[in-house]
Coordinates of C-alpha atoms and ligand atoms in Angstrom, one line a residue:
M28 CA 29.1 16.9 34.1
S29 CA 31.0 14.1 32.5
I30 CA 29.2 10.9 31.7
A31 CA 31.1 7.7 32.2
P32 CA 31.3 5.6 29.1
R33 CA 29.0 2.6 29.0
P34 CA 30.6 -0.7 29.6
P35 CA 30.7 -2.9 26.6
I36 CA 27.8 -5.4 26.5
P37 CA 29.2 -8.8 27.6
S38 CA 28.6 -11.7 25.2
L39 CA 26.0 -13.7 26.9
I40 CA 25.1 -15.8 23.9
P41 CA 27.6 -18.6 23.4
E42 CA 29.4 -18.5 20.1
S43 CA 28.2 -22.1 19.4
A44 CA 24.5 -21.1 19.7
P45 CA 23.1 -21.2 16.2
F46 CA 22.3 -17.5 15.7
S47 CA 23.2 -15.1 13.0
P48 CA 25.5 -12.2 14.1
E49 CA 22.5 -9.9 13.9
Q50 CA 20.4 -12.1 16.2
R51 CA 23.4 -12.6 18.5
T52 CA 24.0 -8.8 18.9
W53 CA 20.3 -8.3 19.5
L54 CA 20.0 -11.1 22.0
N55 CA 23.1 -10.0 23.9
G56 CA 21.8 -6.5 24.2
L57 CA 18.4 -7.7 25.3
F58 CA 19.8 -10.2 27.9
A59 CA 22.1 -7.5 29.2
G60 CA 19.2 -5.3 29.8
M61 CA 17.3 -8.0 31.5
I62 CA 20.1 -9.2 33.8
S63 CA 21.7 -6.8 36.2
L64 CA 25.1 -5.9 34.7
E65 CA 26.5 -4.9 38.0
E66 CA 26.7 -8.5 39.0
S67 CA 29.1 -10.8 37.3
V68 CA 27.3 -12.5 34.5
T69 CA 27.8 -16.1 33.4
P70 CA 27.2 -16.6 29.7
L71 CA 24.0 -18.6 29.0
S72 CA 24.2 -22.2 27.9
D73 CA 22.9 -23.1 24.4
A74 CA 19.9 -24.6 26.1
Q75 CA 19.1 -21.5 28.2
A76 CA 19.4 -19.3 25.2
A77 CA 17.1 -21.6 23.1
K78 CA 14.6 -21.7 25.9
L79 CA 14.4 -17.9 26.1
L80 CA 14.3 -17.3 22.4
P81 CA 10.7 -18.0 21.6
D82 CA 9.5 -15.7 24.3
L83 CA 11.9 -13.0 23.1
L84 CA 11.0 -13.4 19.5
D85 CA 7.4 -13.0 20.5
R86 CA 8.1 -9.6 22.0
G87 CA 9.1 -8.3 18.6
A88 CA 12.3 -7.4 16.9
P89 CA 14.9 -5.0 18.1
V90 CA 13.9 -1.5 17.2
E91 CA 15.7 1.8 17.8
A92 CA 12.7 3.6 19.0
D93 CA 14.2 7.0 18.5
D94 CA 15.9 6.6 15.1
G95 CA 13.1 8.6 13.5
A96 CA 12.9 6.2 10.5
P97 CA 14.1 8.9 8.2
W98 CA 13.6 6.6 5.2
H99 CA 9.8 6.4 6.0
D100 CA 9.0 8.6 3.0
P101 CA 7.1 7.1 0.0
A102 CA 8.6 9.6 -2.3
M103 CA 12.2 8.4 -1.6
L104 CA 13.8 5.8 -3.9
L105 CA 14.8 2.4 -2.6
P106 CA 18.6 3.0 -2.9
D107 CA 18.3 6.2 -0.9
R108 CA 16.1 4.6 1.7
M109 CA 18.6 1.7 2.1
K110 CA 21.5 4.2 2.4
L111 CA 19.7 6.0 5.3
A112 CA 19.1 2.7 7.0
D113 CA 22.7 1.5 6.5
G114 CA 24.2 0.1 9.7
K115 CA 20.8 -0.1 11.4
P116 CA 19.5 -3.4 12.9
L117 CA 18.1 -5.8 10.3
P118 CA 14.4 -5.1 11.0
R119 CA 15.0 -1.4 10.4
R120 CA 16.7 -2.2 7.1
M121 CA 13.9 -4.5 6.2
M122 CA 11.5 -1.7 6.9
A123 CA 13.5 0.6 4.7
A124 CA 13.0 -1.9 1.8
M125 CA 9.2 -1.5 2.0
A126 CA 7.5 1.2 -0.1
Q127 CA 6.8 3.3 3.0
Q128 CA 3.1 3.9 2.2
D129 CA 1.8 2.1 5.3
C130 CA -0.9 1.1 3.0
S131 CA -1.8 -2.2 4.8
Q132 CA -2.0 -4.1 1.5
C133 CA 0.5 -6.6 3.0
G134 CA -1.8 -6.9 6.1
Y135 CA 0.6 -4.8 8.2
N136 CA 2.2 -1.4 8.3
C137 CA 5.8 -1.2 7.0
K138 CA 7.4 -1.4 10.4
D139 CA 5.2 -4.4 11.5
Y140 CA 5.7 -6.3 8.3
A141 CA 9.5 -5.9 8.8
E142 CA 9.3 -7.1 12.3
A143 CA 7.1 -10.0 11.3
L144 CA 9.7 -11.1 8.8
F145 CA 12.5 -10.7 11.2
T146 CA 10.8 -12.8 13.9
K147 CA 9.7 -15.3 11.2
K148 CA 6.1 -14.9 12.0
E149 CA 5.7 -14.0 8.3
E150 CA 7.7 -15.8 5.6
R151 CA 6.2 -14.2 2.5
L152 CA 8.7 -11.7 1.1
N153 CA 6.6 -10.4 -1.8
L154 CA 3.6 -8.9 0.0
C155 CA 4.6 -5.2 -0.6
V156 CA 2.4 -4.4 -3.6
P157 CA 3.7 -0.8 -4.2
G158 CA 7.3 -1.9 -3.6
G159 CA 7.0 -4.7 -6.3
K160 CA 9.9 -6.6 -7.4
D161 CA 12.6 -4.3 -6.1
T162 CA 11.3 -4.6 -2.6
A163 CA 10.9 -8.4 -2.8
R164 CA 14.5 -8.7 -4.1
M165 CA 15.9 -6.5 -1.4
L166 CA 14.0 -8.4 1.3
K167 CA 15.3 -11.7 -0.1
N168 CA 18.8 -10.4 0.4
L169 CA 18.1 -9.1 3.9
Y170 CA 16.2 -12.2 4.9
A171 CA 19.3 -14.3 4.0
E172 CA 21.1 -12.4 6.8
L173 CA 18.8 -14.0 9.3
G174 CA 21.0 -17.0 8.7
V175 CA 20.4 -20.3 10.4
A176 CA 16.9 -20.8 11.8
P177 CA 16.7 -20.3 15.5
P178 CA 16.9 -23.6 17.5
A179 CA 13.3 -23.4 18.6
T180 CA 10.9 -24.9 16.2
K181 CA 9.1 -22.5 14.0
A182 CA 5.9 -23.3 15.8
E183 CA 7.4 -22.5 19.1
A184 CA 9.2 -19.3 17.9
A185 CA 6.3 -18.0 16.0
P186 CA 3.0 -19.3 17.3
A187 CA 0.4 -19.4 14.6
A188 CA -1.7 -16.2 14.8
A189 CA -5.3 -16.8 15.6
Q190 CA -7.3 -17.0 12.4
P191 CA -8.6 -13.5 11.7
A192 CA -12.4 -13.0 11.7
P193 CA -14.0 -13.7 8.3
G194 CA -13.7 -10.8 6.0
R195 CA -11.4 -8.8 8.3
S196 CA -8.1 -9.7 6.7
R197 CA -6.5 -10.6 3.4
D198 CA -5.9 -14.0 5.0
N199 CA -9.5 -14.8 5.5
P200 CA -11.7 -13.2 2.8
V201 CA -15.4 -13.7 2.3
Q202 CA -17.6 -13.6 -0.8
A203 CA -19.4 -10.5 -1.7
T204 CA -21.7 -10.0 -4.7
F205 CA -20.6 -7.5 -7.4
L206 CA -23.6 -5.2 -8.1
S207 CA -22.7 -2.6 -10.7
R208 CA -20.2 -0.2 -12.2
R209 CA -20.8 3.3 -13.5
R210 CA -18.3 5.5 -15.4
L211 CA -17.6 8.7 -13.5
N212 CA -15.9 10.6 -16.3
K213 CA -17.9 12.0 -19.2
P214 CA -17.1 11.1 -22.8
G215 CA -14.0 13.0 -23.9
S216 CA -12.1 12.4 -20.7
E217 CA -8.6 11.0 -20.8
K218 CA -9.3 9.1 -17.6
E219 CA -11.4 5.9 -17.0
T220 CA -12.7 6.0 -13.4
W221 CA -15.6 3.8 -12.2
H222 CA -18.0 3.9 -9.3
I223 CA -18.2 0.3 -8.2
E224 CA -20.8 -1.2 -5.9
F225 CA -20.9 -4.5 -4.0
D226 CA -23.7 -6.1 -2.0
L227 CA -22.6 -7.2 1.4
A228 CA -26.0 -8.5 2.6
E229 CA -25.1 -12.2 2.2
C230 CA -21.7 -12.0 3.8
G231 CA -22.8 -9.6 6.5
L232 CA -19.6 -7.6 6.4
D233 CA -19.7 -4.1 7.9
Y234 CA -17.2 -1.2 7.8
V235 CA -16.8 2.3 9.0
V236 CA -15.9 5.3 6.9
G237 CA -12.2 5.6 6.4
D238 CA -11.8 1.8 6.0
S239 CA -10.6 0.3 2.7
F240 CA -11.9 -2.7 0.8
G241 CA -9.7 -5.5 -0.3
I242 CA -10.6 -7.5 -3.4
Y243 CA -9.0 -10.6 -5.0
P244 CA -9.0 -10.1 -8.7
A245 CA -8.7 -12.5 -11.7
N246 CA -6.4 -12.1 -14.6
D247 CA -7.7 -11.2 -18.1
A248 CA -8.8 -14.3 -20.0
A249 CA -7.1 -13.2 -23.2
L250 CA -3.8 -12.7 -21.3
V251 CA -4.1 -16.2 -19.8
D252 CA -4.7 -17.6 -23.3
A253 CA -1.7 -15.8 -24.6
V254 CA 0.5 -17.1 -21.8
L255 CA -0.7 -20.7 -22.4
G256 CA 0.0 -20.2 -26.1
A257 CA 3.4 -18.8 -25.5
F258 CA 4.7 -22.1 -24.1
D259 CA 2.3 -24.3 -25.8
A260 CA 0.8 -25.6 -22.6
P261 CA -2.3 -27.8 -22.2
P262 CA -4.9 -25.6 -20.5
D263 CA -6.4 -28.6 -18.7
F264 CA -3.1 -29.8 -17.2
P265 CA -3.9 -30.7 -13.6
I266 CA -2.2 -28.7 -10.9
G267 CA -3.2 -29.3 -7.3
G268 CA -6.8 -30.2 -8.0
R269 CA -7.2 -27.3 -10.5
T270 CA -6.4 -26.9 -14.2
L271 CA -3.4 -24.9 -15.4
R272 CA -5.8 -22.3 -16.9
E273 CA -7.5 -21.9 -13.5
A274 CA -4.2 -21.5 -11.7
L275 CA -3.2 -18.8 -14.3
T276 CA -6.5 -17.1 -14.0
D277 CA -6.7 -16.4 -10.3
G278 CA -3.7 -18.1 -8.6
V279 CA -0.7 -16.2 -9.9
S280 CA 0.4 -12.8 -10.9
L281 CA 1.1 -12.4 -14.7
S282 CA 2.5 -8.9 -14.1
P283 CA 6.2 -8.3 -13.5
A284 CA 8.1 -11.5 -14.4
P285 CA 9.6 -12.7 -11.1
D286 CA 13.3 -13.6 -10.7
M287 CA 12.3 -17.3 -10.2
L288 CA 10.8 -17.4 -13.7
F289 CA 14.0 -16.2 -15.2
Q290 CA 15.9 -18.7 -13.1
L291 CA 13.6 -21.5 -14.5
I292 CA 14.1 -20.1 -18.0
S293 CA 17.9 -20.3 -17.5
Y294 CA 17.6 -24.0 -16.9
L295 CA 15.8 -24.4 -20.2
T296 CA 18.0 -22.4 -22.5
G297 CA 21.7 -22.4 -23.4
G298 CA 24.5 -20.1 -24.5
D299 CA 23.7 -16.4 -24.7
R300 CA 20.1 -16.9 -23.8
R301 CA 21.0 -18.7 -20.6
Q302 CA 23.4 -15.9 -19.6
K303 CA 20.6 -13.3 -20.2
A304 CA 18.1 -15.3 -18.2
R305 CA 20.6 -15.6 -15.4
A306 CA 21.4 -11.9 -15.5
L307 CA 17.6 -11.1 -15.3
A308 CA 17.2 -13.5 -12.4
A309 CA 19.9 -11.6 -10.6
G310 CA 18.2 -8.3 -11.1
Q311 CA 20.4 -7.1 -14.0
D312 CA 19.0 -5.6 -17.2
P313 CA 21.2 -7.0 -20.0
D314 CA 18.9 -5.7 -22.9
G315 CA 17.5 -2.6 -21.1
D316 CA 14.0 -4.0 -21.2
A317 CA 13.7 -5.6 -17.7
A318 CA 11.1 -3.1 -16.5
T319 CA 8.7 -4.0 -19.3
L320 CA 8.9 -7.8 -18.9
D321 CA 5.7 -9.2 -17.6
V322 CA 5.2 -13.0 -17.7
L323 CA 4.0 -13.0 -21.3
A324 CA 6.8 -10.7 -22.5
A325 CA 9.4 -12.9 -20.7
L326 CA 8.0 -16.0 -22.4
Q327 CA 8.1 -14.2 -25.8
K328 CA 11.7 -13.0 -25.2
F329 CA 12.8 -16.6 -24.6
S330 CA 10.4 -18.0 -27.2
G331 CA 10.4 -21.7 -27.8
I332 CA 10.9 -22.8 -24.2
R333 CA 8.6 -25.5 -22.8
P334 CA 8.6 -25.4 -19.0
D335 CA 6.8 -28.0 -17.1
P336 CA 3.5 -26.4 -16.2
E337 CA 3.8 -27.2 -12.5
A338 CA 7.3 -25.8 -12.4
F339 CA 6.1 -22.7 -14.3
I340 CA 3.3 -22.0 -11.9
E341 CA 5.7 -22.6 -9.0
S342 CA 8.1 -20.0 -10.4
L343 CA 5.4 -17.2 -10.4
D344 CA 4.3 -15.0 -7.6
A345 CA 0.9 -15.5 -5.9
L346 CA -1.8 -13.0 -7.2
Q347 CA -2.1 -10.4 -4.4
P348 CA -5.3 -8.7 -3.4
R349 CA -5.7 -4.9 -4.0
V350 CA -7.3 -2.4 -1.7
Y351 CA -9.5 0.5 -2.4
S352 CA -10.7 3.4 -0.2
I353 CA -14.4 2.9 0.6
S354 CA -16.5 5.7 -0.9
S355 CA -19.8 5.1 0.9
S356 CA -21.2 5.1 4.4
L357 CA -23.2 2.1 5.5
K358 CA -25.6 4.5 7.2
C359 CA -26.7 5.8 3.8
N360 CA -26.3 2.5 2.0
P361 CA -27.2 -0.4 4.3
G362 CA -25.6 -3.7 3.2
R363 CA -23.6 -2.0 0.5
V364 CA -20.2 -0.7 -0.2
S365 CA -18.9 1.5 -3.0
L366 CA -15.4 2.1 -4.5
T367 CA -14.0 4.7 -6.9
V368 CA -11.6 3.0 -9.1
D369 CA -9.2 4.4 -11.7
A370 CA -8.6 1.8 -14.5
V371 CA -4.9 1.2 -15.1
R372 CA -4.2 0.6 -18.8
Y373 CA -1.0 1.6 -20.6
A374 CA 0.7 0.5 -23.7
V375 CA 4.1 -1.1 -24.0
E376 CA 5.0 -1.4 -27.6
K377 CA 1.9 -2.8 -29.3
R378 CA 0.3 -4.5 -26.3
T379 CA -1.9 -2.8 -23.8
R380 CA -1.0 -3.7 -20.3
L381 CA -3.8 -4.0 -17.7
G382 CA -3.7 -3.2 -14.1
V383 CA -5.1 -6.5 -12.9
A384 CA -7.6 -5.5 -10.2
S385 CA -8.7 -2.1 -11.5
T386 CA -9.5 -3.5 -15.0
F387 CA -11.1 -6.5 -13.4
L388 CA -13.5 -4.2 -11.6
A389 CA -13.8 -1.9 -14.6
G390 CA -14.8 -4.7 -17.0
R391 CA -14.3 -8.3 -16.3
V392 CA -16.5 -8.9 -13.3
S393 CA -20.3 -9.1 -14.0
P394 CA -23.3 -8.2 -11.8
S395 CA -24.1 -11.1 -9.4
D396 CA -20.6 -12.5 -9.6
K397 CA -19.2 -13.5 -6.2
I398 CA -15.8 -12.0 -5.4
R399 CA -13.4 -12.7 -2.5
V400 CA -13.2 -9.5 -0.4
Y401 CA -12.3 -8.2 3.0
V402 CA -12.4 -5.0 4.9
Q403 CA -9.1 -3.4 5.8
K404 CA -9.5 -1.4 8.9
A405 CA -8.1 2.1 8.7
Q406 CA -5.3 3.0 11.0
H407 CA -5.4 6.7 11.9
F408 CA -7.9 7.7 9.1
A409 CA -11.3 8.4 10.6
L410 CA -13.8 11.2 11.2
P411 CA -13.2 13.0 14.4
A412 CA -15.0 11.4 17.3
D413 CA -16.7 14.7 18.1
P414 CA -19.2 15.5 15.3
N415 CA -18.8 19.2 16.0
V416 CA -15.2 19.3 14.8
P417 CA -14.7 21.0 11.4
I418 CA -13.0 18.9 8.7
I419 CA -11.0 19.9 5.7
M420 CA -10.7 17.1 3.1
I421 CA -8.2 17.3 0.2
G422 CA -8.8 14.5 -2.4
P423 CA -7.9 15.0 -6.0
G424 CA -8.8 12.2 -8.5
T425 CA -9.8 8.9 -6.8
G426 CA -8.5 10.5 -3.6
V427 CA -12.1 11.9 -3.2
A428 CA -13.4 8.4 -2.4
P429 CA -13.2 8.4 1.4
F430 CA -14.4 12.0 1.6
R431 CA -17.7 11.0 -0.2
A432 CA -18.0 8.5 2.6
F433 CA -17.2 11.0 5.3
L434 CA -19.8 13.4 3.9
Q435 CA -22.5 10.7 3.7
E436 CA -21.7 9.8 7.3
R437 CA -21.9 13.4 8.5
Q438 CA -25.2 13.8 6.6
A439 CA -26.7 10.6 8.1
T440 CA -25.7 11.5 11.6
N441 CA -26.7 15.2 11.3
A442 CA -23.2 16.1 12.4
P443 CA -23.0 19.8 13.0
G444 CA -19.3 20.2 12.3
H445 CA -18.4 22.2 9.2
N446 CA -17.1 20.5 6.1
W447 CA -14.7 21.7 3.4
L448 CA -13.8 19.6 0.4
Y449 CA -11.0 20.2 -2.1
F450 CA -11.4 18.2 -5.2
G451 CA -9.2 18.4 -8.3
H452 CA -8.8 16.6 -11.6
Q453 CA -8.0 17.1 -15.2
R454 CA -11.0 18.8 -16.7
S455 CA -14.1 20.4 -15.2
D456 CA -16.3 19.2 -18.1
Y457 CA -15.4 15.5 -17.9
D458 CA -13.8 14.7 -14.6
F459 CA -16.0 16.2 -11.9
F460 CA -16.7 12.9 -10.0
Y461 CA -20.0 12.9 -8.1
Q462 CA -20.7 16.4 -9.3
E463 CA -24.5 16.3 -8.6
E464 CA -24.0 14.9 -5.1
F465 CA -21.4 17.4 -4.1
V466 CA -23.3 20.4 -5.6
A467 CA -26.5 19.2 -3.8
M468 CA -24.5 18.9 -0.5
R469 CA -23.2 22.4 -1.1
K470 CA -26.7 23.7 -1.6
S471 CA -28.1 21.9 1.4
G472 CA -25.3 23.4 3.5
L473 CA -23.7 20.1 4.5
L474 CA -20.7 21.1 2.5
N475 CA -19.7 24.6 3.7
R476 CA -17.0 24.9 1.1
L477 CA -16.2 23.1 -2.1
T478 CA -13.0 24.1 -3.8
L479 CA -12.1 22.8 -7.2
A480 CA -8.8 22.6 -9.1
W481 CA -8.7 21.7 -12.8
S482 CA -5.3 20.9 -14.1
R483 CA -6.0 20.8 -17.8
D484 CA -8.8 23.4 -18.3
G485 CA -6.3 26.1 -19.1
T486 CA -2.7 26.6 -20.1
E487 CA -1.6 26.5 -16.5
K488 CA -1.8 23.5 -14.2
I489 CA -4.0 24.2 -11.3
Y490 CA -3.7 21.7 -8.5
V491 CA -5.4 21.4 -5.1
Q492 CA -2.4 22.8 -3.3
H493 CA -2.5 26.0 -5.5
R494 CA -6.1 26.5 -4.3
M495 CA -5.0 25.9 -0.7
R496 CA -2.4 28.6 -1.1
D497 CA -5.1 31.0 -2.4
D498 CA -7.2 30.1 0.6
G499 CA -4.4 30.2 3.2
R500 CA -6.0 32.7 5.5
D501 CA -9.3 30.8 5.7
L502 CA -7.5 27.5 6.1
W503 CA -5.6 28.9 9.1
E504 CA -8.8 30.1 10.5
W505 CA -10.4 26.7 10.3
I506 CA -7.3 25.0 11.7
S507 CA -7.1 27.4 14.5
H508 CA -10.7 26.6 15.3
G509 CA -9.7 22.9 15.7
A510 CA -10.3 21.6 12.2
H511 CA -9.0 18.2 11.3
V512 CA -7.2 18.0 7.9
Y513 CA -7.3 14.9 5.6
V514 CA -5.5 14.1 2.4
C515 CA -6.1 11.1 0.1
G516 CA -4.7 10.1 -3.3
D517 CA -1.3 10.1 -4.8
A518 CA 1.5 9.3 -2.3
L519 CA 4.4 10.2 -4.5
R520 CA 3.9 13.8 -5.3
M521 CA 0.5 15.2 -4.4
A522 CA 0.6 14.4 -0.7
K523 CA 4.0 16.1 -0.2
D524 CA 2.9 19.2 -2.1
V525 CA -0.3 19.4 -0.1
E526 CA 1.6 19.2 3.1
R527 CA 4.0 21.9 2.0
A528 CA 1.1 24.2 1.2
L529 CA -0.4 23.5 4.6
V530 CA 2.9 24.3 6.4
D531 CA 3.2 27.5 4.4
A532 CA -0.4 28.5 5.3
V533 CA 0.4 27.9 9.0
A534 CA 3.6 29.9 8.7
E535 CA 2.1 32.9 6.8
H536 CA -1.3 33.2 8.5
G537 CA -0.4 31.6 11.9
K538 CA 2.6 34.0 12.0
R539 CA 5.2 31.3 12.6
S540 CA 8.7 30.7 11.4
P541 CA 8.9 27.9 8.7
E542 CA 10.4 25.6 11.4
D543 CA 7.7 26.3 13.9
A544 CA 5.0 25.9 11.2
A545 CA 6.5 22.5 10.3
R546 CA 6.5 21.6 14.0
Y547 CA 2.9 22.7 14.3
V548 CA 1.9 20.4 11.4
A549 CA 4.0 17.5 12.8
E550 CA 2.1 18.0 16.0
M551 CA -1.2 17.9 14.1
K552 CA -0.1 14.6 12.7
K553 CA 0.9 13.2 16.1
N554 CA -2.5 14.2 17.5
D555 CA -4.4 12.7 14.5
R556 CA -5.5 16.1 13.4
Y557 CA -3.7 15.7 10.1
Q558 CA -4.4 12.3 8.6
A559 CA -3.4 10.8 5.2
D560 CA -4.6 7.8 3.2
V561 CA -2.2 7.8 0.3
Y562 CA -1.1 5.3 -2.3
Ligands
FAD621 C1 -5.0 2.3 1.0 C2 -5.2 2.3 -0.5 C3 -6.3 2.9 -1.0 C4 -6.5 2.9 -2.4 N1 -7.6 3.4 -2.9 C5 -7.7 3.5 -4.2 C6 -8.9 4.1 -4.8 O1 -9.8 4.6 -4.1 N2 -9.0 4.1 -6.1 C7 -8.1 3.6 -6.9 O2 -8.3 3.6 -8.2 N3 -6.9 3.0 -6.4 C8 -6.8 3.0 -5.1 N4 -5.7 2.4 -4.6 C9 -4.7 1.8 -5.5 C10 -5.1 0.3 -5.8 O3 -4.9 -0.5 -4.6 C11 -4.3 -0.4 -6.9 O4 -2.9 -0.2 -6.6 C12 -4.6 0.2 -8.2 O5 -5.9 0.0 -8.6 C13 -3.7 -0.5 -9.3 O6 -3.9 -1.9 -9.2 P1 -4.1 -2.8 -10.4 O7 -4.1 -4.2 -9.9 O8 -5.2 -2.4 -11.3 O9 -2.7 -2.6 -11.2 P2 -1.4 -3.5 -11.1 O10 -1.6 -4.7 -11.9 O11 -1.0 -3.5 -9.7 O12 -0.5 -2.5 -12.0 C14 -0.1 -1.3 -11.5 C15 1.3 -1.1 -11.8 O13 1.4 -0.9 -13.2 C16 2.5 -0.1 -13.5 N5 2.0 1.1 -14.3 C17 0.8 1.7 -14.1 N6 0.7 2.7 -15.0 C18 1.8 2.6 -15.7 C19 2.2 3.4 -16.9 N7 1.5 4.4 -17.3 N8 3.4 3.1 -17.4 C20 4.1 2.0 -16.9 N9 3.8 1.3 -15.9 C21 2.6 1.6 -15.3 C22 3.1 0.4 -12.2 O14 4.2 -0.4 -12.0 C23 2.0 0.1 -11.2 O15 2.5 -0.2 -10.0 C24 -5.5 2.3 -3.2 C25 -4.3 1.8 -2.7 C26 -4.2 1.8 -1.3 C27 -2.9 1.2 -0.7
NAP622 N1 -0.6 1.9 -8.2 C1 -1.2 2.1 -9.3 O1 -1.1 1.5 -10.2 C2 -2.2 3.2 -9.3 C3 -3.5 3.1 -9.7 C4 -4.4 4.1 -9.7 C5 -3.9 5.3 -9.3 N2 -2.6 5.4 -8.9 C6 -2.1 6.6 -8.4 O2 -3.0 7.2 -7.5 C7 -3.1 8.5 -7.8 C8 -4.6 8.8 -8.1 O3 -4.9 8.6 -9.4 P1 -6.1 9.2 -10.0 O4 -6.4 8.7 -11.3 O5 -7.2 9.2 -9.0 O6 -5.8 10.8 -10.2 P2 -4.4 11.5 -10.6 O7 -3.8 10.8 -11.8 O8 -3.6 11.7 -9.4 O9 -5.0 12.9 -11.0 C9 -5.8 13.7 -10.2 C10 -5.4 15.1 -10.4 O10 -4.3 15.4 -9.6 C11 -3.4 16.2 -10.5 N3 -2.0 16.1 -10.0 C12 -0.9 15.6 -10.6 N4 0.2 15.8 -9.9 C13 -0.2 16.5 -8.8 C14 0.4 17.0 -7.7 N5 1.7 16.9 -7.5 N6 -0.3 17.6 -6.7 C15 -1.6 17.7 -6.8 N7 -2.3 17.3 -7.9 C16 -1.6 16.6 -8.9 C17 -3.7 15.6 -11.8 O11 -3.2 16.6 -12.8 P3 -2.4 16.3 -14.1 O12 -2.5 14.8 -14.4 O13 -3.1 17.1 -15.2 O14 -1.0 16.7 -13.9 C18 -5.2 15.5 -11.8 O15 -5.7 16.7 -12.1 C19 -2.2 8.8 -9.0 O16 -1.0 9.2 -8.6 C20 -2.0 7.5 -9.6 O17 -0.7 7.4 -10.2 C21 -1.8 4.4 -8.8

């Protein structure tokens, strides 16, 4: 049977209507779908187009539903993602610019953040924490393609979203009381991981296991002092009702120096220094040190500059919240929430760089301090609704956090379903988080299996996926009895390796070809029987 070629989509949007080519193509396609193309069509007037636009924008951006988003892979590098999305509609290319973790730190998943930018419901281009500067820079370029603002006013085109309930979104945090921290590694460990507790009684927040907890951190006071000193700025300089020191403490990020800062520096320098600042502002790397330039290092590189404090603050990015998997169940800990936080510290030349939120929780916040927080609802990461369903949880390192919560919940509800936990870390002597609890759960029978993988106990690296391969037959047995499988932790390598081990177990013990096994696991994902919370 031959299929008649589709007639070209007529141009319904007048050339004079102030849309970018991207918007024009989309709107033409959309109108063509809405209006019967068998009838002769009269192009819309500017006014008609403008009248329809707000409604259309509200319906969301154009999406090729079946393009499969092949770039949606957190292990893929940005240039490769952009190559795969080349030629796709703008919102899809915007999505490809995101870090692909669907981590919700921006308040959306990757696809929805892209669509919110495209429809101008969201204007902040730097919300993708894992994507960092590269994503923000790419989004800035893509955003420029949106061109002239649509004729409808912004308020019409993008009606302000209703204020989210308190404590339910990064845009409306509440205050919780920091209670305590306890080191989870024993002395001798190479890691620094903390069990952190907050009291939620006053703010009344609740959560379910699988959710994450967002916190607004503050920068290290010594770093703030060093930044103030680096441009000889008066700490008490007033900025919008606050002092410069306060703005530097919890208003702006002092981590990667943003392009805007280099732009500002280029106005304050001359000659070779100006050329370098301009190059850095354009994303180039004239001295091969761009990746190491946080705000302080940038000021030190261009030492002697004296930016106006207000312009300096304006040139920096807002300090973003960070989210952590909740590692407790409210049923066992009424009015409380706990987190399992790995402190990020690393050296660049002589200075130790600090992960802002993890070291804030690991050291700078004190018991009874009030912190701005919110609960980030999990999307597709939850215990099975049926308490009889067996679960297999794979959580090396801090990835164990949500599984401690799952187990507490199953204990509190006397859920009869079987539970199997894979935990792995560097050394059994130092890095067995929650050892007493898990051993007790194993003894009580709540944990039917506890499988451990220590990567630095011997000469050979043993990872959770190696243990999964050893256990392939039993894994398949559990899965064929309906078990749900969960993975949490590192998105870049571990989650991929674990999935490969799972597919191989299905192939070998489920007697399937590799392709059928991959399809089987894809189907598990589709049916929420294989869920991931990776970062
Ligand atoms: C859904 C979700 C759940 C999460 N759950 C947890 C959890 O349970 N526990 C947990 O600890 N974290 C968790 N995270 C990660 C957490 O949100 C933060 O990203 C993490 O704590 C780092 O934030 P930070 O502010 O301390 O570091 P940042 O100030 O954001 O600095 C981190 C950045 O520093 C750089 N960096 C880090 N190490 C090095 C190095 N060795 N060399 C050079 N550069 C380096 C990298 O660019 C990195 O992106 C989760 C994330 C998500 C999205
Ligand atoms: N965005 C951030 O700044 C940030 C902050 C905290 C954590 N993280 C990331 O989140 C993840 C969790 O960190 P964590 O401290 O909880 O633990 P981790 O560093 O991931 O280590 C946990 C265990 O996983 C092992 N491992 C390494 N590669 C693996 C792989 N491909 N497959 C399976 N296991 C692997 C480690 O072994 P070896 O180390 O011995 O190889 C270690 O035994 C890490 O990837 C970390 O980079 C990111």
